[in-house]
CSV table of C-alpha atoms in Angstrom, one decimal:
chain,number,residue,atom,x,y,z
A,1,MET,CA,0.0,0.0,0.0
A,2,ASN,CA,1.3,3.5,-0.9
A,3,PRO,CA,1.9,5.4,2.4
A,4,ASP,CA,0.5,8.5,0.8
A,5,SER,CA,-2.8,6.8,0.2
A,6,THR,CA,-3.4,6.5,3.9
A,7,LEU,CA,-3.6,10.2,4.1
A,8,THR,CA,-7.0,10.1,2.4
A,9,HIS,CA,-8.4,8.3,5.4
A,10,LEU,CA,-7.7,11.2,7.8
A,11,PRO,CA,-10.3,13.8,8.8
A,12,PRO,CA,-10.4,16.7,6.3
A,13,LEU,CA,-8.5,19.3,8.1
A,14,GLY,CA,-6.3,21.7,6.1
A,15,GLY,CA,-2.5,21.7,6.7
A,16,HIS,CA,-2.5,24.7,9.0
A,17,THR,CA,-5.5,23.5,10.8
A,18,HIS,CA,-4.1,20.0,11.2
A,19,ASP,CA,-0.8,21.4,12.6
A,20,GLU,CA,-2.5,23.8,15.0
A,21,VAL,CA,-5.0,21.2,16.3
A,22,GLY,CA,-2.1,18.7,16.7
A,23,ARG,CA,-0.1,21.3,18.7
A,24,VAL,CA,-3.0,21.9,21.0
A,25,LEU,CA,-3.6,18.2,21.6
A,26,GLN,CA,0.2,17.8,22.2
A,27,ALA,CA,0.2,20.6,24.8
A,28,THR,CA,-2.8,19.0,26.5
A,29,LEU,CA,-1.2,15.6,26.5
A,30,VAL,CA,2.0,17.0,28.1
A,31,GLU,CA,-0.1,18.9,30.7
A,32,LEU,CA,-2.0,15.7,31.7
A,33,LEU,CA,1.1,13.5,31.7
A,34,ASP,CA,3.0,16.1,33.9
A,35,LEU,CA,0.0,16.3,36.2
A,36,SER,CA,0.0,12.5,36.5
A,37,LEU,CA,3.7,12.5,37.4
A,38,VAL,CA,3.3,15.3,40.0
A,39,GLY,CA,0.3,13.4,41.4
A,40,LYS,CA,2.4,10.3,41.8
A,41,GLN,CA,5.2,12.2,43.4
A,42,LEU,CA,2.7,13.7,45.9
A,43,HIS,CA,1.3,10.2,46.4
A,44,TRP,CA,4.6,8.9,47.5
A,45,SER,CA,5.4,12.0,49.6
A,46,VAL,CA,2.2,12.7,51.6
A,47,VAL,CA,2.4,12.4,55.4
A,48,GLY,CA,-0.1,13.3,58.1
A,49,THR,CA,-3.4,12.2,59.6
A,50,GLN,CA,-5.0,12.1,56.2
A,51,PHE,CA,-2.3,10.0,54.6
A,52,ARG,CA,-4.4,7.0,53.7
A,53,PRO,CA,-7.4,8.8,52.0
A,54,MET,CA,-5.1,11.2,50.2
A,55,HIS,CA,-2.8,8.4,49.1
A,56,LEU,CA,-5.8,6.5,47.7
A,57,GLN,CA,-7.3,9.6,46.1
A,58,LEU,CA,-4.0,10.5,44.4
A,59,ASP,CA,-3.9,7.0,42.9
A,60,GLU,CA,-7.4,7.6,41.5
A,61,LEU,CA,-6.5,11.0,40.1
A,62,VAL,CA,-3.3,9.7,38.4
A,63,ASP,CA,-5.2,6.9,36.8
A,64,ALA,CA,-7.8,9.2,35.6
A,65,TRP,CA,-5.2,11.7,34.2
A,66,ARG,CA,-3.4,8.9,32.4
A,67,GLU,CA,-6.7,7.7,30.8
A,68,LEU,CA,-7.5,11.3,29.7
A,69,ALA,CA,-4.0,11.6,28.3
A,70,ASP,CA,-4.5,8.4,26.3
A,71,THR,CA,-7.8,9.8,24.9
A,72,VAL,CA,-6.1,13.1,23.8
A,73,ALA,CA,-3.1,11.2,22.3
A,74,GLU,CA,-5.4,8.8,20.4
A,75,ARG,CA,-7.3,11.9,19.0
A,76,ALA,CA,-4.1,13.3,17.8
A,77,VAL,CA,-3.3,10.1,16.0
A,78,ALA,CA,-6.8,9.9,14.5
A,79,ILE,CA,-6.1,13.3,12.8
A,80,GLY,CA,-2.6,12.2,11.6
A,81,TYR,CA,-0.6,14.0,14.2
A,82,TRP,CA,2.0,11.9,16.1
A,83,PRO,CA,1.9,12.8,19.8
A,84,ASP,CA,5.0,12.5,22.0
A,85,GLY,CA,4.5,11.5,25.6
A,86,GLN,CA,8.1,10.8,26.4
A,87,ALA,CA,9.9,12.3,29.4
A,88,ASP,CA,11.9,14.7,27.2
A,89,ALA,CA,8.7,16.1,25.6
A,90,ILE,CA,7.0,16.5,29.0
A,91,VAL,CA,10.0,18.4,30.4
A,92,ALA,CA,10.3,20.6,27.3
A,93,GLY,CA,6.5,21.3,27.4
A,94,ARG,CA,6.3,21.9,31.2
A,95,ASP,CA,5.6,25.4,32.4
A,96,VAL,CA,5.2,24.6,36.0
A,97,VAL,CA,7.8,24.0,38.7
A,98,PRO,CA,8.2,20.4,39.8
A,99,VAL,CA,7.3,19.4,43.3
A,100,ALA,CA,10.1,19.1,45.8
A,101,SER,CA,11.0,15.6,46.9
A,102,GLY,CA,10.6,14.6,50.5
A,103,PRO,CA,7.7,14.4,52.8
A,104,VAL,CA,4.8,16.8,52.2
A,105,ALA,CA,2.1,17.4,54.8
A,106,ASP,CA,-1.4,16.2,53.8
A,107,HIS,CA,-2.9,19.7,54.0
A,108,ASP,CA,0.0,21.1,51.8
A,109,VAL,CA,-0.6,18.2,49.3
A,110,VAL,CA,-4.2,19.4,49.1
A,111,ARG,CA,-3.2,23.0,48.5
A,112,GLN,CA,-0.5,22.1,46.0
A,113,LEU,CA,-2.8,19.7,44.1
A,114,ALA,CA,-5.7,22.2,44.0
A,115,ARG,CA,-3.5,24.9,42.6
A,116,ARG,CA,-1.9,22.8,40.0
A,117,MET,CA,-5.2,21.3,38.9
A,118,ALA,CA,-6.8,24.8,38.6
A,119,ASP,CA,-3.9,26.1,36.6
A,120,ALA,CA,-3.9,23.1,34.3
A,121,ASP,CA,-7.7,23.5,33.9
A,122,GLU,CA,-7.4,27.1,33.0
A,123,ARG,CA,-4.7,26.4,30.3
A,124,ILE,CA,-6.8,23.5,28.9
A,125,ARG,CA,-9.9,25.7,28.8
A,126,VAL,CA,-8.0,28.2,26.7
A,127,ARG,CA,-6.9,25.5,24.3
A,128,MET,CA,-10.5,24.1,24.2
A,129,ASP,CA,-11.8,27.5,23.2
A,130,ARG,CA,-9.2,27.8,20.5
A,131,LEU,CA,-10.4,24.5,19.0
A,132,ALA,CA,-13.9,25.8,18.5
A,133,ASP,CA,-13.1,27.2,15.1
A,134,LEU,CA,-10.6,24.5,14.1
A,135,ASP,CA,-12.0,21.1,14.9
A,136,VAL,CA,-15.1,20.6,17.0
A,137,VAL,CA,-14.4,16.8,17.5
A,138,SER,CA,-11.0,17.6,19.1
A,139,GLN,CA,-12.7,20.4,21.0
A,140,ASP,CA,-15.1,17.8,22.3
A,141,VAL,CA,-12.2,15.7,23.6
A,142,LEU,CA,-10.9,18.7,25.6
A,143,ILE,CA,-14.4,19.4,26.8
A,144,GLY,CA,-14.3,15.9,28.3
A,145,VAL,CA,-10.9,16.7,29.8
A,146,VAL,CA,-12.1,20.0,31.3
A,147,ARG,CA,-15.3,18.3,32.7
A,148,ALA,CA,-13.3,15.6,34.4
A,149,LEU,CA,-10.7,18.0,35.8
A,150,GLU,CA,-13.3,20.4,37.2
A,151,LYS,CA,-15.1,17.6,38.9
A,152,GLN,CA,-11.9,16.3,40.4
A,153,LEU,CA,-10.9,19.9,41.4
A,154,TRP,CA,-14.2,20.3,43.2
A,155,MET,CA,-13.5,17.2,45.2
A,156,VAL,CA,-10.0,18.2,46.1
A,157,ARG,CA,-11.0,21.8,47.0
A,158,ALA,CA,-13.7,20.4,49.3
A,159,GLN,CA,-10.8,19.3,51.5
A,160,LEU,CA,-9.5,22.8,51.9
A,161,PRO,CA,-10.5,24.9,54.9
A,162,HIS,CA,-13.7,26.8,54.3
A,163,GLY,CA,-13.2,30.0,52.4
A,164,THR,CA,-9.9,29.0,50.7
A,165,ARG,CA,-9.4,28.1,47.1
C-alpha cells in the first residue's frame, strides 16, 4: 500500500488547521502527563493524619489523568498527528515548577494539588476555546478533559478549609 494513500483516510483538516490542532492536543497531552507525574510524586510524599485517604485519592486521580492523556493522544493520532509523551517532551513542554522531593504534609498536598489542577484546567480551557473554530471533534475531547478536571478539582478543593481556594 502506498503510504500517501493512507492520508485520504484522515479527517479533512487543512494543513495549517491540522498542525494547530495537533499542537493543541500535544500541549494538553503534556499537561496531563505532567499532572499525573506530579500526582504520583505527591502520592509517595504525603504524610499526616489524612495520609491514607489522600494516598488513595491521588492514585485515583493519576489513573484518571493517564486515561484522559490516552484519549487526547489517540485523537491526535486519529487526525494524523503523532503525539510525543516521552519524558523529554514532558520536560520541554512543562511550564510549572516540579514538586520538591521529600515528605509533604497532607494539607499542603491538598493546596498544591488544587493549585496545579486549577492552573492546568485554566490552560486547557484556553486550548479548548481555540479549537472551537478549528475542529469541534477535538474540542469535544478537551471538553471531556475539562469536565473531568473540574469535577476532580471540586473534590480536592472540598478538603481545603472553608473560604480558601
